[in-house]
Tab-separated table of C-alpha atoms in Angstrom:
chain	number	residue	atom	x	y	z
A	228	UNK	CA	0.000	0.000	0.000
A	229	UNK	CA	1.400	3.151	-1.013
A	230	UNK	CA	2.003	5.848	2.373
A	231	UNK	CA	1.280	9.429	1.732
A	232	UNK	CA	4.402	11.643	4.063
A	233	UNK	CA	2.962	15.100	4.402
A	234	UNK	CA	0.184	15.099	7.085
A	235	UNK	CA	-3.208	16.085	5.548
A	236	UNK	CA	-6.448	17.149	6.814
A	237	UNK	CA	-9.295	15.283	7.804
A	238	UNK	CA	-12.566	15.694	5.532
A	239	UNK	CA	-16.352	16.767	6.758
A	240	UNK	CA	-19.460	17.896	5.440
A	241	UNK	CA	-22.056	19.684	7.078
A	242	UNK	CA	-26.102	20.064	6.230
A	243	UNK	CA	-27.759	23.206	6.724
A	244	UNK	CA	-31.313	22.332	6.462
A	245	UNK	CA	-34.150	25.312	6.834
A	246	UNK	CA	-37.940	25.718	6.348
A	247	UNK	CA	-39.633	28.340	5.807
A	248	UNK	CA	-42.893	28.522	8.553
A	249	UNK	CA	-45.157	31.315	8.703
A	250	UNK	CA	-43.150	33.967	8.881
A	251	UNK	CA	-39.798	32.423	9.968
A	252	UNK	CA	-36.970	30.380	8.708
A	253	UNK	CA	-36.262	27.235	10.975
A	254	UNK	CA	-33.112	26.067	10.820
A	255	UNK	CA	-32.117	22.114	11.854
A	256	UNK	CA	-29.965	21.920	14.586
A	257	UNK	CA	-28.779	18.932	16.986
A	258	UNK	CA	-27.025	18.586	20.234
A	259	UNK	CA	-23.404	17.037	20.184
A	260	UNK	CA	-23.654	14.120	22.678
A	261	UNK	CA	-19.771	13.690	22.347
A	262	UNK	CA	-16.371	16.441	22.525
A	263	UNK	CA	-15.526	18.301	21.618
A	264	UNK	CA	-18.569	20.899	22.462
A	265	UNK	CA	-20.454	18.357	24.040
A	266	UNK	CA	-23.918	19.617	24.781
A	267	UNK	CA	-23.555	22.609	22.460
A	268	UNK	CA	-25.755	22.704	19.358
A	269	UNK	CA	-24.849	22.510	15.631
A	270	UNK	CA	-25.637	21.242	12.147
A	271	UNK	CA	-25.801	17.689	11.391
A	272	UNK	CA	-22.627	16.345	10.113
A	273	UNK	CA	-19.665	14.456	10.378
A	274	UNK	CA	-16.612	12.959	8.593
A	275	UNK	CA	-15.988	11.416	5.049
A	276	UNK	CA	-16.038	7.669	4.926
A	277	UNK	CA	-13.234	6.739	1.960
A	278	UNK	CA	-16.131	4.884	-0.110
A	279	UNK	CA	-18.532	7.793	-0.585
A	280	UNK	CA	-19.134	11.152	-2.270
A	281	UNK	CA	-19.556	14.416	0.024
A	282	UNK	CA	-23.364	14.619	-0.911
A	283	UNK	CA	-23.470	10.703	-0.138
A	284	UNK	CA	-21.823	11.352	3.106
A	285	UNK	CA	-23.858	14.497	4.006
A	286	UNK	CA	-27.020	12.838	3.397
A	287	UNK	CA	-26.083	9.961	5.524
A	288	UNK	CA	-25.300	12.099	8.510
A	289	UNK	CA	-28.014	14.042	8.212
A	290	UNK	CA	-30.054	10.663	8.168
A	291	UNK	CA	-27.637	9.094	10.780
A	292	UNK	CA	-27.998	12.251	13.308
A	293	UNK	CA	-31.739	13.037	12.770
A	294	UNK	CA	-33.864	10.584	10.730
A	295	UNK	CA	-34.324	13.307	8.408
A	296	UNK	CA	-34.221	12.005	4.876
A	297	UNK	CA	-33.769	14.625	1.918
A	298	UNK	CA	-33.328	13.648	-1.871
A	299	UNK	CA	-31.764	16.262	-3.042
A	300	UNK	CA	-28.691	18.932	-1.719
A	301	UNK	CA	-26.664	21.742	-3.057
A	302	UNK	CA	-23.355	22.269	-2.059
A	303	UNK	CA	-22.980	25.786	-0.262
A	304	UNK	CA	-19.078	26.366	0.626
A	305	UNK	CA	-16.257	25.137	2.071
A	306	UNK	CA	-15.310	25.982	5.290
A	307	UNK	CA	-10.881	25.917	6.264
A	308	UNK	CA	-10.303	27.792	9.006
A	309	UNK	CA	-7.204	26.392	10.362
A	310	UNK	CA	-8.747	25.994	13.609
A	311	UNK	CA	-12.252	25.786	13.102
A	312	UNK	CA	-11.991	22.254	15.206
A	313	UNK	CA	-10.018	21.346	17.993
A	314	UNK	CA	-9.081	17.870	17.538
A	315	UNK	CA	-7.014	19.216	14.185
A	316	UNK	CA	-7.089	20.278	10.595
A	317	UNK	CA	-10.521	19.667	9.571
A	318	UNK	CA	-11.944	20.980	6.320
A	319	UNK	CA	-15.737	21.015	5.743
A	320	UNK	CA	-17.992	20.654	2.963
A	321	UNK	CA	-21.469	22.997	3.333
A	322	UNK	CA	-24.526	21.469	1.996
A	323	UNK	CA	-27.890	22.732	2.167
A	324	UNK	CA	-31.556	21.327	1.661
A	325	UNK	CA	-34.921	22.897	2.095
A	326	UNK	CA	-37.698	20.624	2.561
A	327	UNK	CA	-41.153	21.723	1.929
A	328	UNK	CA	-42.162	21.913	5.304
A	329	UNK	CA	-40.504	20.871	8.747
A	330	UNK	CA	-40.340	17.121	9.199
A	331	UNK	CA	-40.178	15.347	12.804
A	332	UNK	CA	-36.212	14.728	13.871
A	333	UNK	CA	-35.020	13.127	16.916
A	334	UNK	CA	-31.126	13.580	17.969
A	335	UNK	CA	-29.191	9.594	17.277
A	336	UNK	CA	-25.656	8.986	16.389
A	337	UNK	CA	-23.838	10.760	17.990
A	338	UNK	CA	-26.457	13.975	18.670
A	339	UNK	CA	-28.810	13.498	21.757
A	340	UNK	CA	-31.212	15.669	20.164
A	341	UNK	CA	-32.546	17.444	17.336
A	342	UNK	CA	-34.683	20.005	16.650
A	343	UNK	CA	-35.721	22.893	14.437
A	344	UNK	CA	-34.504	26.716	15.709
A	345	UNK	CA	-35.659	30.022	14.500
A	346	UNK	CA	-33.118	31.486	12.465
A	347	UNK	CA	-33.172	34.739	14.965
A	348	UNK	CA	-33.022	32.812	18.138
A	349	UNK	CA	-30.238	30.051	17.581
A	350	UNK	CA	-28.369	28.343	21.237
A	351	UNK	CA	-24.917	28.394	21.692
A	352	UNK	CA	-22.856	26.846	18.570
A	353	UNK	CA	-20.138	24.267	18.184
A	354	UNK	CA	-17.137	25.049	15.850
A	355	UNK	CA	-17.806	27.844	13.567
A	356	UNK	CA	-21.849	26.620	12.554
A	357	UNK	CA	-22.910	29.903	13.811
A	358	UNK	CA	-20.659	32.082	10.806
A	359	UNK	CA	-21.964	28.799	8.292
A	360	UNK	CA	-25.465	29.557	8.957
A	361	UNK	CA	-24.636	33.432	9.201
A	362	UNK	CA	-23.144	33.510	5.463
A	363	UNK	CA	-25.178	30.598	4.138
A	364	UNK	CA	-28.544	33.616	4.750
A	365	UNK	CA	-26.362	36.557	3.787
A	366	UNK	CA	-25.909	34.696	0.738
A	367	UNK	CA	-29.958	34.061	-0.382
């Protein structure tokens, strides 16, 4: 097997899912159950496996995090702050998906809950999810 020498950085993706309700966006949050920032809220996501795209792996922890299933995502940005995440160089992939109305999610995986926030009243955030989801609606 062929070794790689210069250190490289691990891979994420992230889903920013919102619905628009009345007269308010809702935005699809869940709350880390492991560090780092346990018990601190942000968007559903995780790392890379080796055998799938970023919208494959998105979609799965998204599905993995909150039972939320969505067909279809659009990549938003990538985020590279060189220390957007404590345990090391971590780049992540922004997708984002707006259902047609807000489905029931419940926190699993690794996120001990999940629910939907107004986008003027989010909780405390993990990593940088706060500037994602602060760009991601400057942006729209």
């Amino acid at each position: 097997m062929y070794t790689y020498k210069y250190p490289r950085p691990a891979l994420t993706v992230d889903a920013l899912v919102y619905v628009k309700e009345k007269n308010e966006i809702l935005v699809l949050l869940i709350r880390r159950g492991n560090e780092p920032f346990k018990n601190r809220w942000a968007l559903p996501g995780g790392f890379v496996d080796m055998d799938e795209t970023l919208e494959t792996a998105c979609k799965r922890e998204l599905r993995e995090e909150t039972g939320l299933v969505v067909k279809e995502m659009e990549q938003f940005k990538t985020f590279d702050a060189i220390d957007r995440d404590p345990r090391g160089r971590t780049i992540s992939v922004v997708f984002s998906a707006q259902p047609k109305e807000k489905q029931p999610v419940k926190g699993a995986d690794d996120a001990d809950f999940a629910g939907w926030f107004p986008l003027n009243n989010l909780p405390d955030m993990a990593f940088d999810h706060r500037q994602i989801i602060e760009e991601f609606f400057d942006s729209i």
